[in-house]
Short mmCIF file of C-alpha atoms in Angstrom, two decimals:
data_model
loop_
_atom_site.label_atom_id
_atom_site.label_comp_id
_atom_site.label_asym_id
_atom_site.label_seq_id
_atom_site.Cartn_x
_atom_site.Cartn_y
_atom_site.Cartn_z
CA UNK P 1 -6.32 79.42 -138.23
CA UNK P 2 -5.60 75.67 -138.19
CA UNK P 3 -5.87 75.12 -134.55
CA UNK P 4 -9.10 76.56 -134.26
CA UNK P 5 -10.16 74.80 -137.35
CA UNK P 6 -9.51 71.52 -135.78
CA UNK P 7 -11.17 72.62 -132.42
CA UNK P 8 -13.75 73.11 -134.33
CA UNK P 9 -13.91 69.95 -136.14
CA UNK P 10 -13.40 67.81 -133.09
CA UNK P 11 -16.57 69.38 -131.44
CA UNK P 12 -18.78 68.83 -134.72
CA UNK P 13 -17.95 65.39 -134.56
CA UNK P 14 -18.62 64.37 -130.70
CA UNK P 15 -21.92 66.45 -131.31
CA UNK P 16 -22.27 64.79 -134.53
CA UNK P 17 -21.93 61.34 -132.53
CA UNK P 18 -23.92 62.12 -129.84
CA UNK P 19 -26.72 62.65 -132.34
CA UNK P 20 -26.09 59.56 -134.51
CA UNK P 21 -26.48 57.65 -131.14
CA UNK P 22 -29.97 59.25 -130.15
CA UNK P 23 -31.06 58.64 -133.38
CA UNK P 24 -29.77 55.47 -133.15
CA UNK P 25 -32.39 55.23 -130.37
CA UNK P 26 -35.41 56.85 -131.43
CA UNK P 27 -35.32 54.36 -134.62
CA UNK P 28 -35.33 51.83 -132.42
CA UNK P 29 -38.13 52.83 -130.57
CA UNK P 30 -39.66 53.60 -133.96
CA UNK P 31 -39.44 50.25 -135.75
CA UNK P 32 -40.18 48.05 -132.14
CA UNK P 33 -43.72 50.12 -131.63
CA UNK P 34 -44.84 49.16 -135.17
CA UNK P 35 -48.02 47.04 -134.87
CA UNK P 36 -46.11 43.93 -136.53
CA UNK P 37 -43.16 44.05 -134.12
CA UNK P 38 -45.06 45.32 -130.99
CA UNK P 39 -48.03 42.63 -130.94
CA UNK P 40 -46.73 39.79 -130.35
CA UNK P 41 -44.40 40.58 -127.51
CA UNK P 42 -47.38 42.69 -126.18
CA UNK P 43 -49.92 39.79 -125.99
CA UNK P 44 -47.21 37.35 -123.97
CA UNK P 45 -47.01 40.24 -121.82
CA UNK P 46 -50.83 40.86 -121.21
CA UNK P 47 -50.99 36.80 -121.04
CA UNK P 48 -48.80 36.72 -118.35
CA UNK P 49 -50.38 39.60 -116.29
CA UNK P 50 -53.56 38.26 -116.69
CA UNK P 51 -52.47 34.57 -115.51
CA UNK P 52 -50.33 35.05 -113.18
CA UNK P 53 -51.93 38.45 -111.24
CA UNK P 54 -55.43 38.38 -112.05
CA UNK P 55 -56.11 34.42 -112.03
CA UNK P 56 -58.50 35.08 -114.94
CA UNK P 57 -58.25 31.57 -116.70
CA UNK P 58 -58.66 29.93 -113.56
CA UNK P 59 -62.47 31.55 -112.71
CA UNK P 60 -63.30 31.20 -116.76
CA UNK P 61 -62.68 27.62 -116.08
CA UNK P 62 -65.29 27.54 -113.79
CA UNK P 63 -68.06 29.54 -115.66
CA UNK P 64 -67.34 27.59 -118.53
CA UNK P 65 -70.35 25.20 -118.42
CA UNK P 66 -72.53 28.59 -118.05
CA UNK P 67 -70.58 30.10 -121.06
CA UNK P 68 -71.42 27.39 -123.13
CA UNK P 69 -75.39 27.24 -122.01
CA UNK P 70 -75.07 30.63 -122.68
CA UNK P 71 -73.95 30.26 -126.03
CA UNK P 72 -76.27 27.95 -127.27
CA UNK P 73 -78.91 30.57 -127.78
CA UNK P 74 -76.54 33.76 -128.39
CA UNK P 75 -73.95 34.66 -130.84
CA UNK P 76 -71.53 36.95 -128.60
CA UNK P 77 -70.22 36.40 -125.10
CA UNK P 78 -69.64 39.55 -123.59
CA UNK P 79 -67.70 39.63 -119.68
CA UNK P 80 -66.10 42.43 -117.71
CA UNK P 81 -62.97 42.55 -115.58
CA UNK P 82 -60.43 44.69 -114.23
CA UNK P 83 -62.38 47.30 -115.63
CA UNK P 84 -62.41 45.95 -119.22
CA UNK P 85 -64.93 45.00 -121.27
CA UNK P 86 -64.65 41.85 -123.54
CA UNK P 87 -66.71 40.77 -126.42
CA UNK P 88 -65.89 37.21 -127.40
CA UNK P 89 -67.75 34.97 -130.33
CA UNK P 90 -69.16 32.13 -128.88
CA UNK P 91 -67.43 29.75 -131.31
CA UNK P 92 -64.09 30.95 -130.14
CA UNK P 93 -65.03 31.16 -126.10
CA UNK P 94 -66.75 27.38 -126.35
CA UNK P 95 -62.91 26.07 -127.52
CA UNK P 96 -62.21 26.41 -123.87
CA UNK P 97 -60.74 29.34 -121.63
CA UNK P 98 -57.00 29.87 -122.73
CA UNK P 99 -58.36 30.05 -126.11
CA UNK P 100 -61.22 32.71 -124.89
CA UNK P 101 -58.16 34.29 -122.86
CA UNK P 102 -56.10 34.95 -125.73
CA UNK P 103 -58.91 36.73 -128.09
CA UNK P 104 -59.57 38.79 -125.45
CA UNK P 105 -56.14 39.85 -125.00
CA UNK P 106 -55.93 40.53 -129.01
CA UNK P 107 -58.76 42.32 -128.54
CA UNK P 108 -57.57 44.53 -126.16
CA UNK P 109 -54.01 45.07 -127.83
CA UNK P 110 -55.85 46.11 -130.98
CA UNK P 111 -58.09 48.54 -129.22
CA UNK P 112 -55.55 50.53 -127.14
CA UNK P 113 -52.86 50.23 -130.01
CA UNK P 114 -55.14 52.03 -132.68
CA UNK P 115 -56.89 54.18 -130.02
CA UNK P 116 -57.28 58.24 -130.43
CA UNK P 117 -55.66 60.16 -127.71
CA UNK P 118 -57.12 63.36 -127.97
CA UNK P 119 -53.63 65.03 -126.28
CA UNK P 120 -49.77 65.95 -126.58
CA UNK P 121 -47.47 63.05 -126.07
CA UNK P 122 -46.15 64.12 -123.05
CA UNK P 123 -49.40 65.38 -121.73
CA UNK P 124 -50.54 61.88 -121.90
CA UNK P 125 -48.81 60.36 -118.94
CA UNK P 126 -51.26 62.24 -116.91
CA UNK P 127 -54.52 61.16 -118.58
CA UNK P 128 -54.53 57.88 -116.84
CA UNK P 129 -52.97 55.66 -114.26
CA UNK P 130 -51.40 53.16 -117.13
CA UNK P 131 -49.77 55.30 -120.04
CA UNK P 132 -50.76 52.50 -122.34
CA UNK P 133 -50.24 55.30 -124.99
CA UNK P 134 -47.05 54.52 -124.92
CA UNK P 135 -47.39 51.36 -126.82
CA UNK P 136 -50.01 52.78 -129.48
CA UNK P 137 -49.98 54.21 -133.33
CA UNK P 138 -49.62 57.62 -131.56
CA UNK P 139 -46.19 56.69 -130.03
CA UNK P 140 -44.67 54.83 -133.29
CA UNK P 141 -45.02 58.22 -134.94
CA UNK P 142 -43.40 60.33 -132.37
CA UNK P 143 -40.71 58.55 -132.05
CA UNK P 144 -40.70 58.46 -136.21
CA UNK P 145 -41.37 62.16 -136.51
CA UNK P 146 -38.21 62.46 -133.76
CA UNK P 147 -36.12 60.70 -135.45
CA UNK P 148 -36.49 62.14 -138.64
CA UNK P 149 -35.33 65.56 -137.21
CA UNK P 150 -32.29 63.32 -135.60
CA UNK P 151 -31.37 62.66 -139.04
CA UNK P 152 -31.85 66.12 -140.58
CA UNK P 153 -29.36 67.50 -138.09
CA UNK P 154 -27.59 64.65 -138.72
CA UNK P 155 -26.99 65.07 -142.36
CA UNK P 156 -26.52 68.99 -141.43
CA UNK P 157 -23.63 68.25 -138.95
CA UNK P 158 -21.90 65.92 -141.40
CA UNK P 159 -21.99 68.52 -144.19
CA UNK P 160 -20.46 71.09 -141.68
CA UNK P 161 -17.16 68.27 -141.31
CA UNK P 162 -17.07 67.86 -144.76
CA UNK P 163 -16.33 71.39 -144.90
CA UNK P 164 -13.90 71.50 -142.02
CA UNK P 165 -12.11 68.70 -142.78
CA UNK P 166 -8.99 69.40 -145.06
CA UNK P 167 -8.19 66.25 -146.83
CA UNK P 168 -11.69 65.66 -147.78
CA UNK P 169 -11.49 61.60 -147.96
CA UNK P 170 -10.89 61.67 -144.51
CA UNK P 171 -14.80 63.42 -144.17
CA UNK P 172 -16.00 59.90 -145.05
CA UNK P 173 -13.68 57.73 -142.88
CA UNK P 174 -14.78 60.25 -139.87
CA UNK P 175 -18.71 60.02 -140.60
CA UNK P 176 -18.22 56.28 -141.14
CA UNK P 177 -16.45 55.50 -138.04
CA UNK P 178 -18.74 57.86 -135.58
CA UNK P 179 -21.83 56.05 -137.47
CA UNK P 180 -20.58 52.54 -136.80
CA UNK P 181 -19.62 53.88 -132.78
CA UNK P 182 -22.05 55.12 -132.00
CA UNK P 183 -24.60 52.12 -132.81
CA UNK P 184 -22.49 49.75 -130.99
CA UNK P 185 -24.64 50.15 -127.54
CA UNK P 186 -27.88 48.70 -129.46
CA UNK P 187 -25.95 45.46 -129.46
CA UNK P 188 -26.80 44.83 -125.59
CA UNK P 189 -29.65 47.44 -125.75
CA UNK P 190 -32.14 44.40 -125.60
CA UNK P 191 -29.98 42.56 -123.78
CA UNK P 192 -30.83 44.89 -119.96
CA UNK P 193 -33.46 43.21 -119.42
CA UNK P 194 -31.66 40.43 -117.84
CA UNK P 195 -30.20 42.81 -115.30
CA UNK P 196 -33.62 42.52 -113.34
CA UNK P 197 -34.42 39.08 -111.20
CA UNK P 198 -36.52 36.73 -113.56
CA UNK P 199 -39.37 36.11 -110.45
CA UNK P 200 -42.57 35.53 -111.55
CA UNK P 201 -44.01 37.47 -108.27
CA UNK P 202 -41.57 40.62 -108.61
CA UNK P 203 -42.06 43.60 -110.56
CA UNK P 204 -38.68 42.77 -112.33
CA UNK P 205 -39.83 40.36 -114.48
CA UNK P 206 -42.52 42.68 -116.33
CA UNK P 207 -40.13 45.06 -116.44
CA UNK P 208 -37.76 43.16 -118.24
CA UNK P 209 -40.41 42.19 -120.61
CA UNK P 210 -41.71 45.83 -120.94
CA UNK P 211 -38.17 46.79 -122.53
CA UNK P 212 -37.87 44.08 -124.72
CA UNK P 213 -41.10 45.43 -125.91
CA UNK P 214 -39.71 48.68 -126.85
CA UNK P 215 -36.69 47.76 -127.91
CA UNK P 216 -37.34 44.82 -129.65
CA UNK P 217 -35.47 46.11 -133.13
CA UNK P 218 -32.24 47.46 -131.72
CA UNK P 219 -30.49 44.35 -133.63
CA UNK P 220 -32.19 45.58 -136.93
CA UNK P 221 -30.84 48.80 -136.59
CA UNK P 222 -27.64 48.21 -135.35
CA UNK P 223 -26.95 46.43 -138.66
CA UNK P 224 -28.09 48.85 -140.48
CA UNK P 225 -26.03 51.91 -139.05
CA UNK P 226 -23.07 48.71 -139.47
CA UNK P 227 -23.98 48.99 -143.00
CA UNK P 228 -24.26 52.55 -143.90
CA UNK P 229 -20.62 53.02 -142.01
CA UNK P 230 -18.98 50.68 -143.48
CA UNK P 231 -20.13 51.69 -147.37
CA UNK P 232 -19.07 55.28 -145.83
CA UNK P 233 -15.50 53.57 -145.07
CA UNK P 234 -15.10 51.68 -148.27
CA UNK P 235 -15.98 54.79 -150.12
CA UNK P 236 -13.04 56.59 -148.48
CA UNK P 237 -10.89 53.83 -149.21
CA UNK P 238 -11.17 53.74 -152.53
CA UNK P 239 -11.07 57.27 -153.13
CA UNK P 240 -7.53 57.61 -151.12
CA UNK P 241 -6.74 54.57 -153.45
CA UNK P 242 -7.46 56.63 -156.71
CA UNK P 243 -6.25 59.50 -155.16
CA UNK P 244 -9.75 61.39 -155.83
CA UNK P 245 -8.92 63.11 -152.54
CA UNK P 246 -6.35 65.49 -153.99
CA UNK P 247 -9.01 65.92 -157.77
CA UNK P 248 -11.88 67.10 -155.08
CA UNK P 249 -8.91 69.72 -153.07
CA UNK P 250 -7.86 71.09 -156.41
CA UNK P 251 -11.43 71.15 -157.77
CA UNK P 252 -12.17 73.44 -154.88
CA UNK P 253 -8.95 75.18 -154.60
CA UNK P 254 -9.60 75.93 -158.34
CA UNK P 255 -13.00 77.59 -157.96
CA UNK P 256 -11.28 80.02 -155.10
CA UNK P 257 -8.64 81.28 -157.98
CA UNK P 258 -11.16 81.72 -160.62
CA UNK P 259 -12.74 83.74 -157.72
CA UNK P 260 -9.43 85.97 -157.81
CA UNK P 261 -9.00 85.95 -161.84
CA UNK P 262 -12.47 87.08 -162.72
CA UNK P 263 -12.12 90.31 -159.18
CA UNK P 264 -8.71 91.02 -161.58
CA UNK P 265 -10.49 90.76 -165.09
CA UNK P 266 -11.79 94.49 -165.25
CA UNK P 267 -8.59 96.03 -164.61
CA UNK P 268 -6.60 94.21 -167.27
CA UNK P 269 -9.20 95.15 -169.28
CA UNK P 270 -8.85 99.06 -168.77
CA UNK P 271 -5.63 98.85 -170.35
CA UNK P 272 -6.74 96.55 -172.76
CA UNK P 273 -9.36 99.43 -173.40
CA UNK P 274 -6.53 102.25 -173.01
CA UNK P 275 -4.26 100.70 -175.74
CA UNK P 276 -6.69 100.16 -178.13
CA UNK P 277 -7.75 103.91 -178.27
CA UNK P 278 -3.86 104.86 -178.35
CA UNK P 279 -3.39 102.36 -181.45
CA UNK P 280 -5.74 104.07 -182.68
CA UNK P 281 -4.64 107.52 -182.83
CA UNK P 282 -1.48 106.00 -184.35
CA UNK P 283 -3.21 104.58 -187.00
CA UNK P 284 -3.98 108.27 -189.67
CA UNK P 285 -0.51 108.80 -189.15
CA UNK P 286 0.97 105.72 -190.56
CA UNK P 287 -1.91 105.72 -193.64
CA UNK P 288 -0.51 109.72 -194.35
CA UNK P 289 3.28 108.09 -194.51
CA UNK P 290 2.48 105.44 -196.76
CA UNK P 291 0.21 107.16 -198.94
CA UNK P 292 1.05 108.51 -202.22
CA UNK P 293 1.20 112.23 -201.60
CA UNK P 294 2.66 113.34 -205.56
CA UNK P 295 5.51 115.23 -206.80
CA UNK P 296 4.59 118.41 -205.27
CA UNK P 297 4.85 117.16 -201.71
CA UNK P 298 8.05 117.75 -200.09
CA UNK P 299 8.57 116.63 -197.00
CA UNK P 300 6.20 114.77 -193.96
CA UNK P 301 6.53 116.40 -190.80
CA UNK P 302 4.97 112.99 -188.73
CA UNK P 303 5.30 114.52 -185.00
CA UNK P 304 3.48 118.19 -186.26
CA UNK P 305 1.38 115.93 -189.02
CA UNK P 306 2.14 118.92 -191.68
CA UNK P 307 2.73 118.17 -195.32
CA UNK P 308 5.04 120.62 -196.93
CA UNK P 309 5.33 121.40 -200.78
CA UNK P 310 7.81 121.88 -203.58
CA UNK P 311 8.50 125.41 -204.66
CA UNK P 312 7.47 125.88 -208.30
CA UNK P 313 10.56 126.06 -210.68
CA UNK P 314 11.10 129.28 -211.91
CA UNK P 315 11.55 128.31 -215.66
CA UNK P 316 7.75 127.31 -215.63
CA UNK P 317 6.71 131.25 -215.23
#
């Protein structure tokens, strides 16, 4: 019984890691795709592509002098490219062409981070040539809706070691430790983007910035799990300090024998029940001994319960 309650044990806790670990990841994902953390890494990104691949800064500079005729008499400047359409006020496009650059790229991140997708995550990928759902609202709360589940099972697993485990402080050294292991990859998480060549004419170098994009919180949440194991940890330690560990194993080794007393309560009982009716048969004969029975009585016969009387002298006829 012990050996396969240990097997057991050791396989809810490498599950029970493996699972602290994806969640570990789809947090991540969660917090970096929030509209506060993903912007701003977002809009270097788009300023770099459009720079550096599309030479758009370069040709504004040379409309400029027509932009600026052009906004003389209108309120909106309004240009295409690459497909996209851009709507810039004039008093922001007149301050020169970075400066029109940049709104435009806001613009854009705003638009394709709130937009509706009107399909299943997955189902996504083939709705366009750029999954740029991927960085939107709609992503942030898949990965959020994910890793809530992560967590559920989480919390489900745990429960099953506390049960498994037989000196029960030792259930929050366990779920301590595998919580602290198993966010120990997020440390270099962000970190694999320098594995790709830093060229500015490669494919490597968006890619690098791409995953800093999405992984841009895996420090935040590393400290976090750091946190919750460790107050797991020092919990355990002070309960194997105060010895608390042995008041929980009698607390529940207590509830399994009033289990057994109260299965062995209506048989004692039966007897109780059984002598109570035999004391009571007991009882008329006792009141007949002690009662006074007169002069005339002679004898008590107890076992036959007869009462026998005195012959009547004969000097009374």
């Amino acid at each position: 019984m012990g050996f396969i309650r240990g097997v057991l044990l050791v396989f809810v806790c490498s599950v029970l890691f493996i699972l602290l670990f994806v969640g570990n990841i789809l947090l991540t994902l969660s917090l970096s795709l929030k509209y506060e953390n993903v912007k701003p890494g977002l809009v270097s990104f788009l300023s770099d592509v459009v720079n550096e691949q599309l030479n758009i800064e370069e040709q504004l500079n040379q409309l400029f002098p027509a932009i600026e005729m052009y906004c003389q008499t209108n309120q909106e400047y309004t240009f295409a490219y690459g497909g996209y359409t851009f709507t810039i006020p004039c008093d922001v496009a007149t301050q020169g062409s970075s400066t029109l650059v940049g709104y435009g790229v806001n613009s854009l991140v705003d638009k394709y981070y709130y937009a509706e997708y009107n399909c299943n995550f997955w189902d996504c990928f083939s709705e366009g040539d750029v999954p740029l759902f991927l960085i939107s609202e709609k992503a942030q709360v898949y990965w959020q809706a994910k890793f809530y589940f992560a967590l559920l099972l989480s919390v489900a697993l745990a429960a099953l070691v506390f049960l498994l485990v037989e000196k029960k402080t030792n259930f929050f050294f366990l779920v301590g430790g595998l919580t602290i292991l198993s966010s120990l990859p997020l440390i270099k998480l962000d970190k694999i983007a320098f594995l790709f060549p830093d060229s500015s004419e490669g494919v490597g170098n968006y890619f690098s910035k791409i995953i800093v994009i999405f992984f841009n919180q895996s420090q935040s949440v590393f400290i976090k799990a750091v946190i919750i194991g460790s107050v797991f940890v020092i919990i355990g330690i002070i309960l194997k300090v105060f010895h608390a560990g042995f008041i929980i194993s009698n607390f529940f080794s207590r509830i399994k024998s009033n289990k057994k007393i109260e299965e062995e309560k209506p048989i004692k009982n039966v007897k109780q029940v059984k002598s109570i009716k035999t004391n009571k048969q007991l009882r008329p004969i006792k009141n007949i001994k002690q009662a006074n029975l007169g002069k005339n009585v002679k004898k008590v016969n107890l076992n036959k319960g007869m009462i026998i009387e005195k012959k009547k002298n004969k000097k009374s006829k």
